[in-house]
Short mmCIF file of C-alpha atoms in Angstrom, two decimals:
data_model
loop_
_atom_site.label_atom_id
_atom_site.label_comp_id
_atom_site.label_asym_id
_atom_site.label_seq_id
_atom_site.Cartn_x
_atom_site.Cartn_y
_atom_site.Cartn_z
CA MET A 1274 173.08 -46.21 61.58
CA GLN A 1275 171.49 -46.82 58.64
CA LYS A 1276 168.41 -48.11 59.83
CA TYR A 1277 168.05 -45.43 62.11
CA ARG A 1278 168.60 -42.45 59.01
CA LEU A 1279 165.85 -44.18 57.43
CA ILE A 1280 163.83 -44.07 60.36
CA ALA A 1281 164.23 -40.41 61.00
CA ALA A 1282 163.47 -39.77 57.32
CA SER A 1283 159.93 -41.71 57.53
CA VAL A 1284 158.88 -39.65 60.75
CA ALA A 1285 159.90 -36.66 58.95
CA GLY A 1286 158.24 -37.25 56.22
CA VAL A 1287 155.02 -38.30 57.92
CA VAL A 1288 155.38 -34.77 59.74
CA VAL A 1289 155.88 -33.03 56.74
CA LEU A 1290 152.73 -34.77 55.49
CA ILE A 1291 150.73 -33.73 59.18
CA VAL A 1292 151.34 -30.54 58.29
CA ALA A 1293 150.94 -30.37 54.83
CA VAL A 1294 147.34 -31.95 55.67
CA LEU A 1295 147.00 -29.48 58.34
CA LEU A 1296 147.30 -26.48 56.14
CA VAL A 1297 145.27 -27.80 53.28
CA ALA A 1298 142.68 -28.34 55.99
CA SER A 1299 143.54 -24.80 57.63
CA LEU A 1300 142.89 -23.17 54.09
CA THR A 1301 139.64 -21.72 53.51
CA THR A 1302 138.39 -19.94 50.13
CA ILE A 1303 135.75 -17.23 50.36
CA HIS A 1304 134.25 -17.19 46.89
CA PRO A 1305 133.35 -14.55 44.56
CA GLY A 1306 130.27 -12.47 45.43
CA HIS A 1307 130.51 -13.91 48.89
CA VAL A 1308 131.94 -12.66 52.47
CA GLY A 1309 133.20 -14.96 55.18
CA VAL A 1310 132.20 -14.68 59.08
CA SER A 1311 134.69 -15.79 61.51
CA VAL A 1312 133.49 -17.75 64.39
CA ARG A 1313 135.66 -18.73 67.20
CA LYS A 1314 135.30 -21.77 69.15
CA CYS A 1315 138.08 -21.58 71.92
CA GLY A 1316 139.12 -19.54 74.59
CA GLY A 1317 135.41 -18.13 75.27
CA GLY A 1318 134.35 -18.00 71.30
CA GLY A 1319 132.41 -15.42 70.00
CA VAL A 1320 131.80 -14.17 66.21
CA SER A 1321 134.39 -11.52 65.04
CA SER A 1322 132.51 -8.39 63.70
CA ASP A 1323 135.49 -8.27 60.78
CA PRO A 1324 133.95 -9.65 57.69
CA ILE A 1325 136.19 -11.94 55.45
CA PRO A 1326 136.52 -10.52 51.99
CA THR A 1327 136.98 -13.12 49.10
CA GLY A 1328 140.11 -15.16 48.33
CA TYR A 1329 141.91 -17.26 50.49
CA TYR A 1330 141.95 -17.02 54.32
CA TRP A 1331 143.85 -19.31 56.97
CA ARG A 1332 141.45 -20.56 59.66
CA SER A 1333 142.58 -21.95 63.08
CA LEU A 1334 141.97 -25.71 62.30
CA PHE A 1335 140.48 -26.56 65.78
CA CYS A 1336 139.18 -23.18 67.36
CA GLU A 1337 137.44 -21.49 64.08
CA ASP A 1338 134.69 -22.03 61.83
CA VAL A 1339 134.06 -20.00 58.80
CA VAL A 1340 130.41 -19.44 57.95
CA GLU A 1341 129.94 -17.82 53.81
CA TYR A 1342 127.07 -15.45 53.25
CA PRO A 1343 126.43 -14.17 49.32
CA THR A 1344 126.39 -10.29 48.67
CA SER A 1345 125.52 -10.98 45.54
CA LEU A 1346 121.79 -10.63 44.47
CA GLN A 1347 119.08 -12.18 45.71
CA THR A 1348 115.28 -12.97 44.80
CA LEU A 1349 112.63 -14.29 47.09
CA VAL A 1350 109.99 -15.30 45.41
CA LEU A 1351 106.20 -16.09 47.07
CA SER A 1352 103.88 -17.03 45.07
CA LYS A 1353 100.76 -19.17 45.03
CA SER A 1354 102.33 -21.50 41.64
CA PRO A 1355 104.49 -24.24 42.46
CA HIS A 1356 106.25 -23.77 39.17
CA GLU A 1357 107.28 -20.23 41.02
CA GLY A 1358 110.06 -20.38 44.32
CA ARG A 1359 109.69 -23.35 46.27
CA ALA A 1360 107.07 -26.29 44.94
CA ILE A 1361 104.56 -24.89 47.46
CA ASP A 1362 101.92 -22.11 48.42
CA GLU A 1363 103.43 -19.45 49.72
CA SER A 1364 101.44 -16.40 48.76
CA ILE A 1365 100.46 -13.58 51.07
CA THR A 1366 97.04 -12.77 51.90
CA VAL A 1367 96.04 -9.95 53.86
CA THR A 1368 92.70 -8.12 54.06
CA SER A 1369 91.68 -4.48 52.64
CA SER A 1370 90.34 -1.63 54.51
CA GLU A 1371 86.64 -2.90 53.95
CA GLY A 1372 88.03 -6.45 55.47
CA LEU A 1373 87.82 -8.47 52.32
CA PRO A 1374 90.41 -11.21 51.64
CA VAL A 1375 93.56 -9.78 48.97
CA ASN A 1376 95.98 -12.80 47.93
CA LEU A 1377 99.20 -11.55 46.39
CA ASP A 1378 102.24 -13.01 44.77
CA VAL A 1379 105.15 -11.24 45.23
CA SER A 1380 109.01 -11.14 45.19
CA LEU A 1381 111.62 -8.84 46.94
CA SER A 1382 115.15 -8.63 45.31
CA PHE A 1383 117.98 -7.78 47.94
CA THR A 1384 121.66 -7.76 48.80
CA LEU A 1385 123.29 -8.09 52.09
CA ASP A 1386 125.37 -5.67 53.66
CA PRO A 1387 129.04 -6.89 53.27
CA ALA A 1388 129.58 -4.97 56.94
CA LYS A 1389 126.82 -6.01 58.59
CA VAL A 1390 127.20 -9.72 57.66
CA PRO A 1391 128.37 -11.07 60.92
CA ALA A 1392 125.88 -9.41 63.04
CA ILE A 1393 123.47 -11.12 60.54
CA TYR A 1394 125.08 -14.79 61.39
CA THR A 1395 125.22 -13.43 65.33
CA LYS A 1396 120.96 -12.57 65.25
CA PHE A 1397 119.93 -15.52 62.91
CA ARG A 1398 122.52 -18.17 63.11
CA ASN A 1399 121.00 -19.83 60.01
CA THR A 1400 121.68 -20.14 56.29
CA ILE A 1401 120.52 -17.00 53.52
CA GLU A 1402 117.42 -19.00 52.59
CA MET A 1403 116.16 -19.78 55.95
CA ILE A 1404 116.45 -16.08 57.13
CA ALA A 1405 114.71 -15.37 53.73
CA HIS A 1406 112.19 -17.48 54.25
CA ASN A 1407 111.58 -16.82 57.68
CA PHE A 1408 112.60 -13.49 58.72
CA VAL A 1409 111.84 -11.53 55.54
CA ARG A 1410 109.14 -13.66 54.33
CA GLN A 1411 107.30 -12.35 57.78
CA THR A 1412 108.66 -8.75 57.73
CA ILE A 1413 106.95 -8.69 53.79
CA ARG A 1414 103.42 -9.89 55.07
CA GLU A 1415 103.79 -7.31 57.95
CA GLY A 1416 104.35 -4.46 55.74
CA VAL A 1417 102.11 -5.30 53.10
CA GLN A 1418 99.36 -5.52 55.32
CA SER A 1419 99.81 -2.34 57.13
CA VAL A 1420 99.75 -0.70 53.48
CA PHE A 1421 97.22 -2.36 52.39
CA ALA A 1422 95.20 -2.22 54.94
CA GLN A 1423 94.58 1.63 53.74
CA PHE A 1424 92.93 1.01 50.52
CA THR A 1425 90.21 -1.11 49.08
CA ALA A 1426 90.02 -4.14 47.45
CA GLU A 1427 89.17 -2.38 43.83
CA GLN A 1428 91.72 -0.02 44.58
CA LEU A 1429 94.49 -2.83 44.93
CA TYR A 1430 93.55 -4.47 42.03
CA SER A 1431 93.11 -1.27 39.70
CA THR A 1432 93.89 2.31 40.31
CA LYS A 1433 95.97 1.96 44.07
CA ARG A 1434 97.90 -0.92 42.74
CA GLU A 1435 101.24 0.54 41.88
CA GLU A 1436 100.71 3.41 44.53
CA SER A 1437 100.69 0.71 47.23
CA ARG A 1438 103.57 -1.51 45.79
CA VAL A 1439 105.93 1.43 46.19
CA GLU A 1440 104.43 2.05 50.03
CA VAL A 1441 105.39 -1.15 50.63
CA GLN A 1442 108.58 -0.99 49.35
CA ASN A 1443 109.59 2.00 50.95
CA PHE A 1444 108.01 -0.08 54.47
CA LEU A 1445 110.95 -2.95 53.31
CA SER A 1446 113.98 -1.17 53.04
CA LYS A 1447 113.54 0.90 56.39
CA ARG A 1448 112.70 -2.24 58.28
CA LEU A 1449 115.42 -4.28 56.84
CA SER A 1450 118.12 -1.94 56.28
CA THR A 1451 118.66 -1.92 59.79
CA GLU A 1452 119.15 -5.60 60.04
CA GLY A 1453 121.78 -5.60 56.78
CA PHE A 1454 119.29 -6.22 54.10
CA VAL A 1455 119.57 -3.74 51.05
CA ILE A 1456 116.44 -3.72 49.39
CA GLN A 1457 116.15 -3.60 45.19
CA GLN A 1458 113.06 -3.99 44.12
CA PHE A 1459 109.36 -5.22 45.61
CA THR A 1460 107.04 -6.66 43.21
CA VAL A 1461 103.42 -7.69 43.31
CA ASN A 1462 103.43 -10.24 40.25
CA GLU A 1463 99.60 -10.78 40.87
CA THR A 1464 96.57 -9.75 42.91
CA ARG A 1465 93.56 -11.98 43.60
CA VAL A 1466 90.63 -10.48 45.32
CA PRO A 1467 87.14 -11.94 45.53
CA GLU A 1468 85.15 -12.77 41.83
CA ALA A 1469 82.54 -9.90 43.23
CA VAL A 1470 85.24 -7.09 43.34
CA VAL A 1471 86.08 -8.43 39.71
CA GLN A 1472 82.48 -8.31 38.39
CA ALA A 1473 81.92 -4.68 39.87
CA ILE A 1474 85.18 -3.46 38.57
CA ASN A 1475 84.76 -5.05 35.15
CA ALA A 1476 81.20 -3.45 35.14
CA LYS A 1477 82.36 -0.11 35.95
CA VAL A 1478 85.15 -0.21 33.52
CA ALA A 1479 82.44 -1.22 30.66
CA MET A 1480 80.35 1.85 31.93
CA ILE A 1481 83.17 4.20 31.97
CA GLN A 1482 84.14 3.21 28.38
CA GLU A 1483 80.22 3.68 26.87
CA SER A 1484 80.33 6.88 28.36
CA GLN A 1485 83.67 7.44 26.54
CA LYS A 1486 82.18 6.19 23.15
CA ALA A 1487 79.02 8.08 23.88
CA GLU A 1488 80.92 11.31 24.59
CA ALA A 1489 83.28 10.78 21.26
CA GLN A 1490 79.89 10.35 19.08
CA VAL A 1491 78.96 13.51 20.39
CA ARG A 1492 81.84 15.30 20.02
CA LYS A 1493 82.01 13.97 16.34
CA THR A 1494 78.04 14.80 15.69
CA GLU A 1495 79.03 18.34 17.12
CA ALA A 1496 81.79 18.66 14.39
CA GLU A 1497 79.63 17.18 11.51
CA ALA A 1498 77.32 20.03 12.50
CA LYS A 1499 79.68 22.78 12.65
CA GLN A 1500 80.90 21.34 9.67
CA ARG A 1501 77.74 21.77 7.89
CA VAL A 1502 76.64 25.13 9.37
CA ALA A 1503 80.18 26.25 7.99
CA GLN A 1504 79.62 25.22 4.83
CA ALA A 1505 76.20 26.52 4.14
CA GLN A 1506 77.93 29.82 5.24
CA GLY A 1507 80.30 29.64 2.83
CA GLU A 1508 78.13 28.56 0.02
CA ALA A 1509 75.97 31.93 1.46
CA ASP A 1510 78.93 34.13 1.02
CA ALA A 1511 80.17 32.55 -2.15
CA LYS A 1512 76.54 33.84 -3.19
CA ARG A 1513 76.06 37.06 -1.83
CA LEU A 1514 79.65 37.82 -3.44
CA SER A 1515 78.17 36.69 -7.04
CA ALA A 1516 75.21 39.21 -6.53
CA ASP A 1517 77.28 42.00 -5.37
CA ALA A 1518 79.91 41.46 -8.19
CA GLU A 1519 76.83 41.21 -10.89
CA ALA A 1520 75.34 44.15 -9.16
CA TYR A 1521 78.57 46.22 -9.38
CA PHE A 1522 79.05 45.35 -12.97
CA ASN A 1523 75.71 46.05 -14.16
CA LYS A 1524 75.74 49.46 -12.40
CA THR A 1525 78.82 50.29 -13.83
CA VAL A 1526 77.81 49.41 -17.00
CA ALA A 1527 74.76 51.05 -16.67
CA ALA A 1528 76.57 54.35 -16.12
CA SER A 1529 78.95 53.69 -18.88
CA ILE A 1530 75.98 54.18 -21.36
CA THR A 1531 75.65 57.60 -22.32
CA PRO A 1532 74.11 59.24 -25.44
CA GLU A 1533 77.25 60.45 -26.83
CA TYR A 1534 78.36 56.61 -26.40
CA VAL A 1535 75.16 55.59 -27.86
CA GLN A 1536 75.40 57.70 -31.07
CA TYR A 1537 79.45 56.83 -31.25
CA LYS A 1538 78.57 52.98 -31.31
CA ALA A 1539 75.70 53.92 -34.12
CA LEU A 1540 78.18 56.16 -35.87
CA GLU A 1541 80.71 52.86 -35.76
CA LYS A 1542 77.98 50.54 -37.78
CA TRP A 1543 77.02 53.28 -40.40
CA ASN A 1544 77.81 52.50 -44.09
CA GLY A 1545 77.43 55.99 -45.06
CA GLU A 1546 73.88 56.18 -46.67
CA LEU A 1547 70.98 58.05 -45.21
CA PRO A 1548 69.00 56.37 -43.01
CA GLN A 1549 65.21 55.97 -44.30
CA MET A 1550 63.89 57.01 -40.91
CA MET A 1551 64.81 59.46 -38.17
CA GLY A 1552 63.45 61.19 -35.35
CA THR A 1553 64.03 62.10 -31.81
CA GLY A 1554 62.67 61.54 -28.91
CA ALA A 1555 60.35 59.04 -27.50
CA VAL A 1556 60.39 58.08 -31.60
CA PRO A 1557 64.05 57.82 -32.47
CA PHE A 1558 63.44 57.31 -36.31
CA VAL A 1559 60.88 58.83 -38.84
CA ASN A 1560 60.45 57.38 -42.52
CA LEU A 1561 62.07 59.59 -45.20
CA THR A 1562 60.38 58.28 -48.06
CA ALA A 1563 56.76 58.35 -46.98
CA GLY A 1564 54.72 60.18 -49.44
CA LYS A 1565 57.08 59.88 -51.97
CA PRO A 1566 55.63 58.23 -55.29
CA ALA A 1567 58.32 55.33 -56.04
CA GLN A 1568 60.71 55.61 -58.95
CA LYS A 1569 60.05 54.36 -62.17
#
């Protein structure tokens, strides 16, 4: 009896252990910033249209697989430099409106719409990295070529750089949103055009700078000339005002000198003695002592 009990306990222990192992194996964790996709392998199989949220998930051990996809921000870098993105040349080359080659380093930041992640898995059956470097990269190239073909190489390198970038971003947002990709930012990190185009742009910039410098010098010269004219005008006005003031003073003084005023001023200075000379008219004074003998 004791032997049977020992065997039963051992069997029960093994069963419990097997059940525990199966339970642990069936427990799946969906990490933060991810959603899961349930892939059924039994009963005809198929992909569940409902994404699995973050947390623990019990799956059917032998009839179900769970695939995780990130919903956090992803950035695809397509660069010529081996130090950016993957260690190969993934830059994009398109043609401008005049048929010149334009080589670009670009990047695209995006997230996945959690509700559409099951559809993404159903269509591509691959990891997000492989989807990005194949489908998304090809869509970027299509969008860049479609937009850049509207502009010259010179415009893409200089004046239309931001406008063309925005148009490509709008293209990608419209095209990729239907597939479950939410576009955050499309960036053109570097634009390479033929050297002849660069030289022509630099020459044009130099000409514009020289023209602006010449215009500034003309404005400076005109301002200095106006300043000199204003200064001369001011000096002339000052002289005229001074002359007018002096003339007014002289006129006022002349009007104030009357015969009575002259007589008054003479009386102010008289010392009480009769003058030796008296007269009127043109000869104001006469000698009153003329013809008298000198007193002894």
